[in-house]
CSV table of C-alpha atoms in Angstrom, one decimal:
chain,number,residue,atom,x,y,z
L,1,VAL,CA,22.1,77.2,-52.1
L,2,SER,CA,21.8,73.8,-53.7
L,3,VAL,CA,24.5,72.2,-51.3
L,4,PHE,CA,22.7,73.3,-48.0
L,5,CYS,CA,19.6,72.9,-49.6
L,6,SER,CA,21.1,69.1,-50.2
L,7,LEU,CA,22.4,68.6,-46.4
L,8,LEU,CA,19.1,70.1,-45.4
L,9,GLY,CA,17.3,67.7,-46.7
L,10,ALA,CA,18.8,64.9,-45.5
L,11,VAL,CA,18.7,65.7,-41.5
L,12,ILE,CA,14.4,66.5,-42.3
L,13,GLU,CA,15.0,62.5,-43.6
L,14,ARG,CA,17.8,62.1,-40.5
L,15,LYS,CA,15.1,63.7,-38.2
L,16,ARG,CA,12.2,61.2,-40.0
L,17,ALA,CA,14.2,58.4,-39.4
L,18,GLU,CA,15.2,59.2,-36.2
L,19,ASP,CA,11.3,59.6,-35.2
L,20,THR,CA,10.0,56.8,-37.0
L,21,LEU,CA,12.4,54.7,-35.2
L,22,GLN,CA,12.0,56.3,-31.9
L,23,GLU,CA,8.1,55.3,-32.6
L,24,ALA,CA,9.0,52.0,-33.2
L,25,HIS,CA,11.0,51.5,-30.4
L,26,ASP,CA,8.6,53.2,-28.2
L,27,GLU,CA,6.0,50.9,-29.7
L,28,LEU,CA,8.0,47.6,-29.1
L,29,GLU,CA,8.7,48.7,-25.5
L,30,ARG,CA,5.0,49.3,-25.1
L,31,ARG,CA,3.9,45.8,-26.5
L,32,VAL,CA,7.1,44.4,-24.0
L,33,GLN,CA,6.0,45.7,-21.1
L,34,GLU,CA,2.3,44.9,-22.0
L,35,ARG,CA,3.3,40.9,-23.2
L,36,THR,CA,5.9,41.1,-19.5
L,37,ILE,CA,2.6,41.7,-17.7
L,38,GLU,CA,0.4,39.2,-19.3
L,39,LEU,CA,3.4,36.9,-18.8
L,40,MET,CA,3.1,38.1,-15.5
L,41,GLU,CA,-0.2,37.3,-15.1
L,42,ALA,CA,-0.3,34.2,-16.7
L,43,ASN,CA,2.5,32.3,-13.9
L,44,THR,CA,0.2,33.8,-10.9
L,45,ALA,CA,-2.8,32.1,-12.3
L,46,LEU,CA,-0.5,29.1,-13.1
L,47,ALA,CA,1.3,29.3,-9.8
L,48,GLU,CA,-2.0,29.6,-8.3
L,49,LYS,CA,-3.8,27.6,-10.3
L,50,GLY,CA,-1.0,24.7,-9.2
L,51,ARG,CA,-1.4,25.8,-5.3
L,52,ILE,CA,-4.7,24.2,-6.0
L,53,LEU,CA,-3.5,21.4,-7.5
L,54,MET,CA,-1.5,20.7,-4.7
L,55,ALA,CA,-4.0,21.5,-2.1
L,56,ILE,CA,-6.5,19.1,-4.0
L,57,LEU,CA,-3.9,16.2,-4.2
L,58,ASP,CA,-2.4,16.3,-0.5
L,59,ASN,CA,-6.1,16.3,0.8
L,60,ILE,CA,-6.6,12.8,-1.1
L,61,PRO,CA,-5.6,10.3,1.3
L,62,ASP,CA,-4.3,7.8,-1.2
L,63,MET,CA,-1.6,8.1,-3.7
L,64,ALA,CA,-1.8,10.9,-6.2
L,65,TRP,CA,0.2,12.1,-9.3
L,66,LEU,CA,0.9,13.8,-12.5
L,67,LYS,CA,3.1,12.9,-15.1
L,68,ASP,CA,3.7,14.4,-18.4
L,69,GLU,CA,4.0,12.5,-22.0
L,70,LYS,CA,7.6,11.3,-21.1
L,71,GLY,CA,6.9,9.4,-18.1
L,72,ARG,CA,8.1,12.1,-16.2
L,73,ILE,CA,6.3,13.6,-12.7
L,74,VAL,CA,5.0,16.6,-12.9
L,75,ALA,CA,3.2,16.5,-8.9
L,76,ALA,CA,2.9,14.4,-6.7
L,77,ASN,CA,0.9,14.1,-3.2
L,78,GLU,CA,2.6,13.6,0.5
L,79,PRO,CA,1.3,9.5,0.3
L,80,PHE,CA,3.1,8.9,-3.0
L,81,GLY,CA,6.2,11.2,-2.0
L,82,LYS,CA,6.1,9.1,1.7
L,83,ALA,CA,6.1,5.4,-0.8
L,84,CYS,CA,9.1,6.3,-2.8
L,85,GLY,CA,11.4,7.9,-0.1
L,86,TYR,CA,11.3,12.3,-1.3
L,87,LYS,CA,9.7,14.7,-0.5
L,88,PRO,CA,6.9,16.0,-3.5
L,89,GLY,CA,8.6,19.1,-4.0
L,90,ASP,CA,11.6,17.2,-4.9
L,91,LEU,CA,9.6,14.7,-7.3
L,92,SER,CA,9.6,16.9,-10.3
L,93,GLY,CA,10.9,15.5,-13.7
L,94,LYS,CA,11.6,12.2,-12.0
L,95,ILE,CA,10.6,8.8,-14.2
L,96,ASP,CA,9.7,5.8,-12.5
L,97,ARG,CA,13.0,4.2,-12.8
L,98,ASP,CA,14.4,6.9,-10.4
L,99,LEU,CA,11.7,6.1,-7.8
L,100,TRP,CA,11.0,1.9,-8.3
L,101,PRO,CA,12.9,-1.3,-9.0
L,102,ALA,CA,13.6,-1.4,-12.6
L,103,GLU,CA,11.3,-4.5,-13.2
L,104,LEU,CA,8.4,-2.6,-11.5
L,105,ALA,CA,9.1,0.8,-12.9
L,106,ASP,CA,9.0,-0.9,-16.4
L,107,LYS,CA,6.0,-2.4,-16.2
L,108,TYR,CA,4.7,0.9,-14.0
L,109,HIS,CA,5.8,2.7,-17.8
L,110,ALA,CA,4.0,0.2,-20.0
L,111,ASP,CA,1.2,0.9,-18.1
L,112,ASP,CA,0.9,4.8,-18.6
L,113,LEU,CA,2.2,4.1,-22.4
L,114,GLU,CA,-0.9,2.1,-23.1
L,115,VAL,CA,-2.9,4.3,-21.5
L,116,MET,CA,-1.7,7.3,-23.3
L,117,ARG,CA,-2.0,5.2,-26.8
L,118,SER,CA,-5.7,4.2,-26.1
L,119,GLY,CA,-7.0,7.0,-24.4
L,120,GLN,CA,-8.7,4.9,-22.1
L,121,ARG,CA,-8.6,4.5,-17.9
L,122,LYS,CA,-6.7,1.7,-16.9
L,123,TYR,CA,-7.6,0.1,-13.6
L,124,ILE,CA,-4.7,-2.5,-12.2
L,125,GLU,CA,-4.2,-4.5,-9.0
L,126,GLU,CA,0.3,-3.9,-8.8
L,127,PRO,CA,2.9,-4.3,-6.5
L,128,ILE,CA,4.3,-1.7,-4.8
L,129,VAL,CA,7.4,-1.6,-2.9
L,130,GLN,CA,7.3,1.2,-0.8
L,131,LYS,CA,10.4,2.4,0.7
L,132,GLY,CA,12.1,-0.1,3.3
L,133,GLY,CA,11.7,-2.6,1.2
L,134,VAL,CA,8.1,-3.6,2.6
L,135,THR,CA,5.5,-4.7,-0.5
L,136,GLY,CA,2.2,-3.7,-0.8
L,137,VAL,CA,-1.0,-4.6,-3.1
L,138,PHE,CA,-2.2,-1.3,-4.2
L,139,GLU,CA,-5.1,-0.8,-6.6
L,140,THR,CA,-4.5,1.8,-9.0
L,141,ILE,CA,-5.9,4.1,-11.7
L,142,LYS,CA,-4.5,5.6,-14.4
L,143,THR,CA,-6.4,8.2,-17.0
L,144,PRO,CA,-5.0,10.4,-19.8
L,145,ILE,CA,-4.3,13.8,-19.6
L,146,PHE,CA,-6.0,15.7,-22.8
L,147,SER,CA,-4.8,19.2,-24.0
L,148,ALA,CA,-7.3,22.1,-24.8
L,149,GLN,CA,-6.8,20.3,-28.9
L,150,GLY,CA,-7.5,16.7,-28.0
L,151,GLU,CA,-4.0,16.3,-27.7
L,152,VAL,CA,-2.8,13.4,-24.5
L,153,ILE,CA,-0.4,15.2,-23.2
L,154,GLY,CA,0.1,13.1,-20.1
L,155,THR,CA,-1.1,10.7,-17.5
L,156,THR,CA,-2.7,11.4,-14.2
L,157,GLY,CA,-2.7,7.9,-11.6
L,158,ILE,CA,-4.5,7.3,-8.4
L,159,ALA,CA,-3.1,3.8,-6.1
L,160,ARG,CA,-5.1,2.9,-3.0
L,161,ASP,CA,-3.3,0.1,-0.6
L,162,ILE,CA,-5.4,-2.8,-0.9
L,163,THR,CA,-2.8,-5.2,1.2
L,164,GLU,CA,-5.4,-5.6,3.8
L,165,ARG,CA,-7.8,-6.2,1.7
L,166,LYS,CA,-6.3,-8.7,0.1
L,167,LYS,CA,-5.2,-10.7,2.5
L,168,THR,CA,-8.6,-11.0,3.8
L,169,GLU,CA,-10.2,-11.8,0.8
L,170,ASP,CA,-7.3,-14.7,0.8
L,171,ILE,CA,-8.4,-15.6,4.1
L,172,LEU,CA,-12.1,-16.0,3.6
L,173,GLN,CA,-10.8,-17.3,-0.2
L,174,ARG,CA,-9.4,-20.4,1.9
L,175,SER,CA,-11.7,-20.8,4.1
L,176,LYS,CA,-14.2,-21.0,1.3
L,177,LYS,CA,-12.1,-24.4,-0.5
L,178,ASP,CA,-11.8,-25.7,3.3
L,179,LEU,CA,-15.7,-25.3,3.6
L,180,GLU,CA,-16.1,-27.0,0.1
L,181,LYS,CA,-14.2,-29.8,1.0
L,182,LEU,CA,-15.4,-29.9,4.2
L,183,VAL,CA,-19.1,-30.2,3.1
L,184,ARG,CA,-17.7,-32.7,0.0
L,185,GLU,CA,-16.5,-35.0,2.5
L,186,ARG,CA,-19.5,-35.0,4.4
L,187,THR,CA,-21.5,-35.2,2.0
L,188,GLY,CA,-19.8,-38.5,0.7
L,189,ASP,CA,-20.2,-39.5,4.0
L,190,LEU,CA,-23.6,-38.7,4.1
L,191,GLU,CA,-23.8,-40.7,0.8
L,192,SER,CA,-21.8,-43.8,2.4
L,193,ALA,CA,-24.5,-44.5,5.9
L,194,ASN,CA,-27.2,-43.6,3.3
L,195,ARG,CA,-25.9,-47.1,1.2
L,196,VAL,CA,-25.3,-48.9,4.1
L,197,LEU,CA,-28.9,-47.6,5.2
L,198,GLN,CA,-31.0,-48.6,2.2
L,199,SER,CA,-28.7,-52.0,2.0
L,200,GLU,CA,-30.1,-52.6,5.5
L,201,ILE,CA,-33.7,-51.4,4.5
L,202,GLN,CA,-33.2,-53.9,2.0
L,203,GLU,CA,-32.2,-56.5,4.1
L,204,ARG,CA,-34.9,-55.7,6.8
L,205,LYS,CA,-37.8,-56.3,4.4
L,206,ARG,CA,-36.2,-59.6,3.2
L,207,ALA,CA,-35.9,-60.6,6.4
L,208,GLU,CA,-39.7,-59.3,6.5
L,209,VAL,CA,-40.8,-61.3,3.7
L,210,GLU,CA,-38.6,-64.8,5.2
L,211,PHE,CA,-40.7,-63.9,8.4
L,212,ARG,CA,-43.9,-63.6,7.4
L,213,ARG,CA,-43.4,-66.7,5.0
L,214,LEU,CA,-42.4,-68.7,8.1
L,215,ALA,CA,-44.7,-67.0,10.3
L,216,MET,CA,-47.7,-68.9,7.9
L,217,VAL,CA,-45.2,-72.5,7.9
L,218,VAL,CA,-46.0,-72.4,11.5
L,219,GLU,CA,-49.8,-70.9,11.9
L,220,GLN,CA,-50.9,-74.1,9.0
L,221,ALA,CA,-48.5,-76.5,10.6
L,222,ALA,CA,-50.2,-79.9,12.0
L,223,GLU,CA,-48.3,-80.2,14.6
L,224,SER,CA,-48.7,-78.4,18.1
L,225,MET,CA,-45.8,-75.3,18.9
L,226,ILE,CA,-44.7,-73.4,21.6
L,227,ILE,CA,-42.7,-70.6,22.6
L,228,SER,CA,-41.5,-69.8,25.6
L,229,ASP,CA,-39.2,-68.0,27.5
L,230,THR,CA,-36.1,-69.3,30.1
L,231,GLU,CA,-38.3,-69.3,32.9
L,232,GLY,CA,-41.1,-71.7,31.1
L,233,ASN,CA,-44.0,-68.6,30.5
L,234,ILE,CA,-45.3,-69.1,27.1
L,235,GLN,CA,-45.1,-66.2,24.7
L,236,TYR,CA,-46.7,-68.5,21.7
L,237,VAL,CA,-48.8,-71.5,20.3
L,238,ASN,CA,-50.3,-72.2,17.0
L,239,PRO,CA,-53.3,-72.5,16.4
L,240,ALA,CA,-52.7,-76.8,16.1
């Protein structure tokens, strides 16, 4: 009887252990299912956010992109892909050195690091060598991306092609310089002409003084003086 009771007790304890284990297994399975559903919902929400993000990026006419803290492309739009010769979907994970000449790529990455260190937006005018070797001037705005905890986790950028605008500005600048040169030259000519005119005025004043003196001598002379033209017509006689 004692042995039987011992065996019965062991069976009961084993059954309890099995029930406890089954309950733990069931609870773990329930939690796994709940977590799986949560992850699926999170992935669906993330995918939806990704689609919204790409829709926003693709509707920006300028080059636009997102990078993580390592400088890897997270997302980029069609103009960005066109500039570097890739489809937007193939850019994920690439760094600047994969897309641009080394010298420019290092400069772009240095700008990203500065933006992340400062936590401030940066405006830059910089060259971009596009697919086919065409170099253009772009106005770039780079902005840090912050996590919910306020930590910098990457950068975002927008770049607008201002090549034609820069050409126009250069033409206007050259025209301005040419005009300023012409004005300086013209001003110099006018100043020179003014000096000549002032000299002639002074000379005329001196001649007028001399003429008045001569006229006084003629008017007061005791001798008779007559001025006539080539035909003998008298033009002037003095009082005498």
